[in-house]
XYZ file of C-alpha atoms in Angstrom:
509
model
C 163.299 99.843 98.689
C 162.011 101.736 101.608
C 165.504 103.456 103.262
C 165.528 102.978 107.348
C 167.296 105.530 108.980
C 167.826 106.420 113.178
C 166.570 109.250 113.018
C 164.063 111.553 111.418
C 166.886 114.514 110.462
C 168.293 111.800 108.397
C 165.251 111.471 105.632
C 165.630 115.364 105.452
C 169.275 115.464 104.445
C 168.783 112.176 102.724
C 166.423 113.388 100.202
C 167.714 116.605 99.810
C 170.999 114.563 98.576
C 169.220 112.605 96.264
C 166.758 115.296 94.534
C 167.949 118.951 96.411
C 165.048 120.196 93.807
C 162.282 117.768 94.511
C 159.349 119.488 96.173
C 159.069 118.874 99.901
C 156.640 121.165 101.014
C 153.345 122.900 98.731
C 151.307 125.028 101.354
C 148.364 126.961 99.348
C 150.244 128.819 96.654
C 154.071 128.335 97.774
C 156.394 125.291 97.379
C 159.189 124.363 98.995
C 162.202 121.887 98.063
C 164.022 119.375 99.494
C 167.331 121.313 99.375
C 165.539 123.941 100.721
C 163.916 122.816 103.352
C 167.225 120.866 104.341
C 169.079 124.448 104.466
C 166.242 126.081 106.515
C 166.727 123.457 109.438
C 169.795 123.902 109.705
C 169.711 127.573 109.723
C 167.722 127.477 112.281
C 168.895 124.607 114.544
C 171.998 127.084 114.173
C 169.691 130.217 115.974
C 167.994 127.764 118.506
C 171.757 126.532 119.564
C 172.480 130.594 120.195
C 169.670 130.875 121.986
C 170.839 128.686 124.355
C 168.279 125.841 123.490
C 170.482 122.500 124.192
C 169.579 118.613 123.803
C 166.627 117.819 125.627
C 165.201 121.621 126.262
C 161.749 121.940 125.026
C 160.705 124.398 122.034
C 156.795 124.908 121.556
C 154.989 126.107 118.657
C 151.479 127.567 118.503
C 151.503 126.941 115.077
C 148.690 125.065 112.252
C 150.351 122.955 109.877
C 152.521 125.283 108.336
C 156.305 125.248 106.555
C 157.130 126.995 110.072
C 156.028 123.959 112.080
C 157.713 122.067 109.549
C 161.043 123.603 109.856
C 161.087 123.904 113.482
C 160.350 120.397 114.246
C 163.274 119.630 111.925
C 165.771 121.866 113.039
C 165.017 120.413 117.229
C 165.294 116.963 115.771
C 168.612 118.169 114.494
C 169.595 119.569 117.942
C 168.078 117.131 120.296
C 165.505 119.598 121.557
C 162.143 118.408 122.045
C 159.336 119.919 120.029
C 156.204 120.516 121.837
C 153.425 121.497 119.495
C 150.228 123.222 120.790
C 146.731 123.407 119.226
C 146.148 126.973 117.482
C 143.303 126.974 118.986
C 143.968 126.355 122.401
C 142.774 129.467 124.659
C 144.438 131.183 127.690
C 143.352 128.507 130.240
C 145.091 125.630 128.007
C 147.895 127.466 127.080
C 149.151 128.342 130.452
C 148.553 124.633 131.908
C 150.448 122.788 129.333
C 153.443 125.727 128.665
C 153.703 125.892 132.291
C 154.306 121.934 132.338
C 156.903 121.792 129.068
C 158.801 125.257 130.375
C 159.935 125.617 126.680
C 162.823 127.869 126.540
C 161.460 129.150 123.255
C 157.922 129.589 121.717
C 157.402 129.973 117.789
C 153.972 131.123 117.532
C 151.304 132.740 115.122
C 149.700 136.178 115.977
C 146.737 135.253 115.652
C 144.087 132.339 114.462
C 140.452 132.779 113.908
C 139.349 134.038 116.934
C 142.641 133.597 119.458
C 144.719 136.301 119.817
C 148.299 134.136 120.584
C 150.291 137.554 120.817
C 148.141 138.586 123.860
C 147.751 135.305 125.176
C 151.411 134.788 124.907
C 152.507 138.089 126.831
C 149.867 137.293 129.371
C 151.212 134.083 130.709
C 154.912 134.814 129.560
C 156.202 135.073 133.685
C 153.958 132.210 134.529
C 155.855 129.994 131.925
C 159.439 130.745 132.577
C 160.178 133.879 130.443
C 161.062 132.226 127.432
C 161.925 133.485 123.986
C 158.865 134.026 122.145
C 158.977 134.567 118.203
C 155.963 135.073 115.901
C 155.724 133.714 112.462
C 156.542 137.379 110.650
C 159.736 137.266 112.458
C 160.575 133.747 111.381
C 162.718 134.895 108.561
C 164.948 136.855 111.166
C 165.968 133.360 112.691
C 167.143 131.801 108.862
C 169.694 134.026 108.381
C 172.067 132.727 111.013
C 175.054 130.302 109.283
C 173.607 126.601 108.815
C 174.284 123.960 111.304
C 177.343 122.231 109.689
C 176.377 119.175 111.821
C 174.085 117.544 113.943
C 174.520 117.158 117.547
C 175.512 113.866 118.638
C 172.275 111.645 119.933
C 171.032 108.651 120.435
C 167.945 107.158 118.409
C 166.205 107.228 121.794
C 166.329 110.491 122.384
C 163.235 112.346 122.434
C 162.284 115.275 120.157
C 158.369 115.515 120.638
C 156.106 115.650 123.380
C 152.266 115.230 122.670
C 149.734 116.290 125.248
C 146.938 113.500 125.785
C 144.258 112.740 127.989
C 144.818 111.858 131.272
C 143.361 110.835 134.296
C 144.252 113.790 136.265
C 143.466 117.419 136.208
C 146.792 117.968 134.063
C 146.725 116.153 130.155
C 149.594 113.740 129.993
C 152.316 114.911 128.146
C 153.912 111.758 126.324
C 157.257 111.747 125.074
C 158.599 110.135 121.472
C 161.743 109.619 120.322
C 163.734 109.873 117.039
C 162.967 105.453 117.082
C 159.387 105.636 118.078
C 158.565 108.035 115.144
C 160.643 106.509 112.387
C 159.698 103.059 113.460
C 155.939 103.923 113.267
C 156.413 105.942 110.129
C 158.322 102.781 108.933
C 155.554 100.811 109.580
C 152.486 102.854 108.167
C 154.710 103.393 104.843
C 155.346 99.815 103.958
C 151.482 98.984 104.891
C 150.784 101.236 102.665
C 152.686 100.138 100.081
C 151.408 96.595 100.399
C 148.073 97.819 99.590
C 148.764 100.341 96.293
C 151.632 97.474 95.210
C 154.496 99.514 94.610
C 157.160 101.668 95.956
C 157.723 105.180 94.901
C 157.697 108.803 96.441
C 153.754 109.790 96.205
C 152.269 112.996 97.126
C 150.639 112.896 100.909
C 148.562 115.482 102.303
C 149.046 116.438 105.580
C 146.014 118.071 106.727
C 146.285 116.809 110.686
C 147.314 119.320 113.367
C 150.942 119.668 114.774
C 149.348 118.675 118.371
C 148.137 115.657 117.160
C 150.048 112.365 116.889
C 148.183 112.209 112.976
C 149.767 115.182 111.992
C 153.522 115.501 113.042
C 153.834 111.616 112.941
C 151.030 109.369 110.945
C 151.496 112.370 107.792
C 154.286 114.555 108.433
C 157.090 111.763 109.595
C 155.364 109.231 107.153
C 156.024 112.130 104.398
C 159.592 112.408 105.273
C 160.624 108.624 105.419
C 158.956 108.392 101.677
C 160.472 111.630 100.378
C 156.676 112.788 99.561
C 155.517 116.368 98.005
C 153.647 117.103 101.362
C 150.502 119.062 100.658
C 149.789 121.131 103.696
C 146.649 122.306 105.489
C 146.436 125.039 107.726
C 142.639 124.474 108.762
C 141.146 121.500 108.302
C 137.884 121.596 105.757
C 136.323 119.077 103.619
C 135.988 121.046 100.616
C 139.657 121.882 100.632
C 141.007 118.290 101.217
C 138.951 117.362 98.378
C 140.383 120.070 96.449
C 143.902 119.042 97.440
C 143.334 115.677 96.501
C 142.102 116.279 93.208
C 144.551 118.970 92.218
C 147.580 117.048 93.918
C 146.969 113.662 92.652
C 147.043 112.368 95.921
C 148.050 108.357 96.120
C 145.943 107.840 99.788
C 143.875 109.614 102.314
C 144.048 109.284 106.198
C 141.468 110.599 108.233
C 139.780 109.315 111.401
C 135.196 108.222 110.268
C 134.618 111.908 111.507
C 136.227 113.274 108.723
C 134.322 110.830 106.631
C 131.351 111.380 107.576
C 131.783 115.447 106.877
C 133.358 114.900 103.290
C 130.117 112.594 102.494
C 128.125 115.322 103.943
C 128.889 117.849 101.287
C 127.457 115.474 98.133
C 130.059 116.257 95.813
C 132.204 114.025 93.391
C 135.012 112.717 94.860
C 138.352 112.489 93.210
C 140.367 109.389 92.726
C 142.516 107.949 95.321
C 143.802 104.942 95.407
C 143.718 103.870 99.117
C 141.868 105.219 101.880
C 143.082 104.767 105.586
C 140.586 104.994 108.700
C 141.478 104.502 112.125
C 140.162 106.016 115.798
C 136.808 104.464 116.136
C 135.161 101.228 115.184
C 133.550 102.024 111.304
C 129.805 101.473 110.913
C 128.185 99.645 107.858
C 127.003 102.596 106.534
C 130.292 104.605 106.493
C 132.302 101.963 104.903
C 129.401 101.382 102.399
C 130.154 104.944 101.101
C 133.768 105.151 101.459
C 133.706 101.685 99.503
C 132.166 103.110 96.647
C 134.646 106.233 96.695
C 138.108 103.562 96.481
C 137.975 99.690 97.109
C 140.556 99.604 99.003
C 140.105 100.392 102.649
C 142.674 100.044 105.594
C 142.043 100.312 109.321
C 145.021 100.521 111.952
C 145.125 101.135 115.752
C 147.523 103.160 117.854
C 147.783 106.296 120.442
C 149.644 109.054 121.081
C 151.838 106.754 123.046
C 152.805 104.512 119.802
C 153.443 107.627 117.800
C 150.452 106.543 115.709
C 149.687 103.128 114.249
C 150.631 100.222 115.916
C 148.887 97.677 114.117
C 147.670 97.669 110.465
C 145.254 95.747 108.356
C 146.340 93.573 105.489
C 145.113 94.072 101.427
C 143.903 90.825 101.597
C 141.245 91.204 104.626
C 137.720 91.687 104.416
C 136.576 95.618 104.648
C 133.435 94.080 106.531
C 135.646 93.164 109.528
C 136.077 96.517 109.848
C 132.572 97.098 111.251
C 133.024 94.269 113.921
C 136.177 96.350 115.416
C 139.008 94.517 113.300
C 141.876 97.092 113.419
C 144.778 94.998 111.938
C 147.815 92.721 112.560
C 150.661 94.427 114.763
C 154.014 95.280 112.724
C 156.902 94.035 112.892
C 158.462 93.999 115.881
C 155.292 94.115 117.929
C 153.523 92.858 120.524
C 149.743 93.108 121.372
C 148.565 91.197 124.600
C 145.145 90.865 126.128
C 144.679 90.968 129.414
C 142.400 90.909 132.642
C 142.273 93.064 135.684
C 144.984 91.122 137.514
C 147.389 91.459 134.122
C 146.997 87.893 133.373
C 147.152 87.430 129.400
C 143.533 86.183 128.089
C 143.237 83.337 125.464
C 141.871 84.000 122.103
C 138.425 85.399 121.978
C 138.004 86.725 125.495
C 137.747 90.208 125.836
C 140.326 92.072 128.180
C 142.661 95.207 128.038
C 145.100 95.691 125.243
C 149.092 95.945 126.199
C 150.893 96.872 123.401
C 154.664 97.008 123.340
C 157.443 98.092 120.418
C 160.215 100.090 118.608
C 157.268 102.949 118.423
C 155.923 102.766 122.388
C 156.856 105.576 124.299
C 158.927 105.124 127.561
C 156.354 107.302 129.274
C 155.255 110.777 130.042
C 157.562 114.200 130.458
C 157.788 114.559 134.592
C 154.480 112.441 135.602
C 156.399 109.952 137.000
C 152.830 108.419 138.775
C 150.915 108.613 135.227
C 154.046 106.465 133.825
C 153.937 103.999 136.545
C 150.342 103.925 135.269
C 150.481 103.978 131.273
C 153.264 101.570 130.970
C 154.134 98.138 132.439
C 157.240 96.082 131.871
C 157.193 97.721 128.277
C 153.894 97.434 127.942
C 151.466 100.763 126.969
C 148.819 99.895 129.258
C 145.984 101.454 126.863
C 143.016 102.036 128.583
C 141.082 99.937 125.694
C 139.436 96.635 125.421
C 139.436 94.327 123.259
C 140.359 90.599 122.074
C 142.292 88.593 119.575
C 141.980 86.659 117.190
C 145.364 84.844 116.085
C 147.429 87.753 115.319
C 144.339 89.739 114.694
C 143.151 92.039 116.880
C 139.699 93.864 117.041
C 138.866 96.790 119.669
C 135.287 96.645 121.003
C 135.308 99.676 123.658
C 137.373 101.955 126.241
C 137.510 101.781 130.048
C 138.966 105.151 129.926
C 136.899 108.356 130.537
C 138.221 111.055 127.863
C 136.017 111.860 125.802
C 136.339 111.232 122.027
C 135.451 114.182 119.971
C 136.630 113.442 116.098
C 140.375 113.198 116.206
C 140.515 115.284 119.291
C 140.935 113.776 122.737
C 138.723 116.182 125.763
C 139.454 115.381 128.988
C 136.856 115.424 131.395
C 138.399 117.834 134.197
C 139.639 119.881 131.596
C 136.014 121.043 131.468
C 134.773 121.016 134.762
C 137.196 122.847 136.001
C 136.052 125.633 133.858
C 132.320 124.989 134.972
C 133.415 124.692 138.746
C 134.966 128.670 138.423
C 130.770 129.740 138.654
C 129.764 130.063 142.171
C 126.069 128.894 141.650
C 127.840 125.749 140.615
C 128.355 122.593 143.377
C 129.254 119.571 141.564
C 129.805 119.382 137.637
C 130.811 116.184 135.288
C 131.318 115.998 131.945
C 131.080 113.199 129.735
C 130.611 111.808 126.158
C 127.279 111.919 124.617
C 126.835 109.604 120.829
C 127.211 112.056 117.673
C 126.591 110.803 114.563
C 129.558 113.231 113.002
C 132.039 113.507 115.349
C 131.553 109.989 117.411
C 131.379 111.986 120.807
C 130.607 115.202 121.351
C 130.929 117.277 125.254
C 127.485 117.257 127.648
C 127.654 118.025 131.618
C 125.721 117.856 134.337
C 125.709 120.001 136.949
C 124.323 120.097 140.220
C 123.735 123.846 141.966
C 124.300 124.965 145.212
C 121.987 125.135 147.463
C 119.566 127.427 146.557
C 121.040 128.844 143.622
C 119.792 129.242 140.000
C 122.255 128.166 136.972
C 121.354 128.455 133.465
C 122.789 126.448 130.470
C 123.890 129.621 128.751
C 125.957 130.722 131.294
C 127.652 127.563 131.522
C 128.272 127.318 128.189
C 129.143 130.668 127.274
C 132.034 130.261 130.091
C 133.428 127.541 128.429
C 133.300 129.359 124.969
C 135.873 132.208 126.831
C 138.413 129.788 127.967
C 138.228 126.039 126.162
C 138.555 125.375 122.269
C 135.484 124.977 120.396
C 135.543 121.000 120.528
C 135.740 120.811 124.128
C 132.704 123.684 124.718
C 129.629 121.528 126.072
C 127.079 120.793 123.736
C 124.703 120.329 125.825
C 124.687 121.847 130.123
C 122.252 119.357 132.152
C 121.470 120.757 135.507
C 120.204 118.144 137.604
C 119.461 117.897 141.216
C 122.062 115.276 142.144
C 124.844 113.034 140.239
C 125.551 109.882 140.761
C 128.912 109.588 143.052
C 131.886 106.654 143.617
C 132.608 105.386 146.962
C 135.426 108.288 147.415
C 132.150 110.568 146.723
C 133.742 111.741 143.397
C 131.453 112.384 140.467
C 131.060 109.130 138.913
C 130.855 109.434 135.032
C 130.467 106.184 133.786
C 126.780 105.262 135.354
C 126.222 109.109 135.187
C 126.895 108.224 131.324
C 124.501 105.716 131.074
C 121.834 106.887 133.075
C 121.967 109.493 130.668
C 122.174 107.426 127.497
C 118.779 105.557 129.120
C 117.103 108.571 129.293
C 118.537 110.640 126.295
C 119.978 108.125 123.300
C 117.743 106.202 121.071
């Protein structure tokens, strides 16, 4: 019987009770137990409490999917602090907008990934964020050896311990809040669909091979892990020949990842080792795609959820037909849920008609960490107002398209001023808007068009190579377009949307 606890501290210490030897954690050579992991926490919850980190201050990591990450989003759920994870490969430009928003009082970080130097990114920005505490991962070990938090400080399950940056339709990413109920509920929710399609309840192996920024990785695998007392099998950097390798070697039970990821596994023509239940969600699947991951496992499961329901808020049943999949079926809601379709004015739709999707629950966020105007927007009488449309069937619900103008890139979310901004720094440059241009990989990938000054000369290399020095690698343009004018919107703002599709006309076969 799946346990339900408050909060997310309480699988930790639960486990740890039952099994203190179990494995918890296996990342590349090392392994971790439950007891172990348990006393790590709460050594140091014990070291963030000195530091003068209290319920509700923030503590960010610029860390992959590591035991670190692990441990430090355990010990703030033990504390009350709010973990606020940040993409490894997020560059000095990203870092300082979103740190600057969060004001953590302490950043965990790595030295270094691939090509980002954190250390000199971090001392850089350090004033411009508050001063706070920063520690790298070789002095991690230096904050386990205080005395273990006897305790946990007193909270309530809607208390939040994670913020999640997402797109937004400002120049600053919304940064969504989700509390100790929002994850557990969701986790609750994925688990038992999940075990409703392999038919039986047990602790399996998961890999969590998601990033810490994204709602996949420290809630869809990592929370999901927790509630079912899993082995999780961690990945630091996300490639298909190591997932398969995982999966083979780790006899894992089923495998989440968004048709990107898919598509990229298929890509390398290998064998592909038994699972027994393969989960897709993020983007509508087409026949082709399911045609091949049909012939890898015969089950297939689709769900549908944001950042702002902590993951999956709907899930699709064992008994439905994998075809639906390709029309935009993404499930029934869970329990506890309620998906409404609705017109501009907010009026609910009757079955069939297409509208926007409300969805409210345990899991729904109650909005976004000081953006008091984006909440008003996001969220209505309970509601996550999602941007998406779609319609109903019954309890059904399929997802046909978004009215939102974030780009889609894989499992990443770009959003559009994020970019420009960067493009607007050139001089040459007078107008610039970037939008999502149909990849057969990755679903979306980054193109913008810009329009020079006056006179002036811009190349595509220059535009892109700017990019390259301050955005990740998903968010770089593809592909620079330098037109002579845009397309504008009555407030004479770049319009994206019929720049999009004059584009598509022209471009997209």
């Amino acid at each position: 019987m799946v346990r339900e606890f408050d909060y997310i501290w309480q699988y930790l210490d639960h486990w740890a009770d039952v099994d203190e030897k179990y494995p918890a954690i296996k990342f590349k050579d090392k392994e971790i137990s439950y007891g172990e992991l348990k006393e790590n926490a709460n050594r140091l919850a014990a070291s963030l409490l000195k530091l003068g980190v209290g319920k509700g201050d923030r503590v960010a990591t610029v860390l992959p999917m590591t035991p670190e990450y692990v441990c430090t989003f355990l010990a703030c759920s033990k504390i009350g602090a709010i973990c606020v994870p940040m993409d490894v490969r997020y560059r000095t430009a990203e870092l300082r907008r979103f740190l600057s928003h969060a004001e953590p009082k302490v950043i965990i970080s790595v030295e270094s990934f691939q090509e980002n130097n954190q250390r000199k990114i971090l001392d850089e920005i350090k004033e411009e964020i508050g001063n706070p505490e920063i520690f790298f991962v070789g002095e991690f070990d230096e904050l386990l050896k205080s005395e273990p938090l006897g305790k946990a400080v007193e909270q309530e399950p809607n208390d939040d311990i994670l913020i999640i940056f997402t797109g937004g339709t400002t120049g600053v990413p919304k940064a969504t809040l989700l509390s100790h109920i929002n994850i557990v509920s969701m986790a609750l929710g994925e688990l038992k669909s999940i075990i409703r399609y392999i038919g039986r309840e047990e602790r399996m192996n998961m890999l969590v091979h998601l990033p810490p920024s994204h709602v996949g990785g420290t809630t869809e695998l990592l929370a999901t892990g927790l509630v079912n007392g899993s082995k999780m099998v961690l990945i630091d950097h996300w490639r298909p020949d190591t997932v398969l390798k995982e999966l083979k070697e780790e006899k894992i039970a089923f495998f989440g990842a968004v048709p990107t990821m898919f598509a990229l596994i298929f890509s390398l023509n290998v064998p592909l080792p038994p699972v027994e239940l393969l989960v897709t969600a993020g983007e509508k699947l087409n026949p082709e795609l399911l045609k091949r991951m049909m012939q890898w496992c015969e089950k297939i499961g689709v769900g549908y959820g944001s950042t702002e329901t902590a993951g999956f808020a709907t899930f699709s049943l064992p008994e439905d037909d994998p075809l639906k999949f390709t029309e935009g079926y993404v499930g029934v809601p869970f329990e506890g849920v309620d998906v409404r379709i609705v017109d501009d004015e907010g009026n609910e739709l009757p079955d069939g008609e297409i509208g926007e999707v409300l969805v409210k629950g345990p899991m729904v966020s109650k909005g976004y960490f000081r953006q008091p105007e984006e909440t008003e927007k996001g969220f209505r009488d309970g509601y996550w107002v999602s941007g998406d449309l779609g319609f109903k069937k019954g309890k059904e619900l399929y997802i046909v398209g978004r009215k939102k103008e974030v780009i889609r890139v894989g499992s990443y979310t770009v959003l559009p001023s994020e970019v420009e901004e960067v493009v607007m720094k050139n001089p040459k440059v007078g107008i610039a808007a970037a939008f999502g241009y149909p990849h057969e990989i990755y679903g979306e990938v980054v193109w913008v068009a810009v329009v020079p000054r006056a006179g002036e000369v811009v190349s595509e290399e220059e535009i892109i190579e700017a990019c390259k020095k301050e955005l990740a690698d998903f968010k770089v343009p593809r592909k620079v377009l330098i037109m002579d004018s845009i397309p504008l919107t009555r407030l004479g703002k770049a319009d994206r949307i019929k720049l999009k599709e004059i584009i598509l006309k022209e471009f997209f076969e």
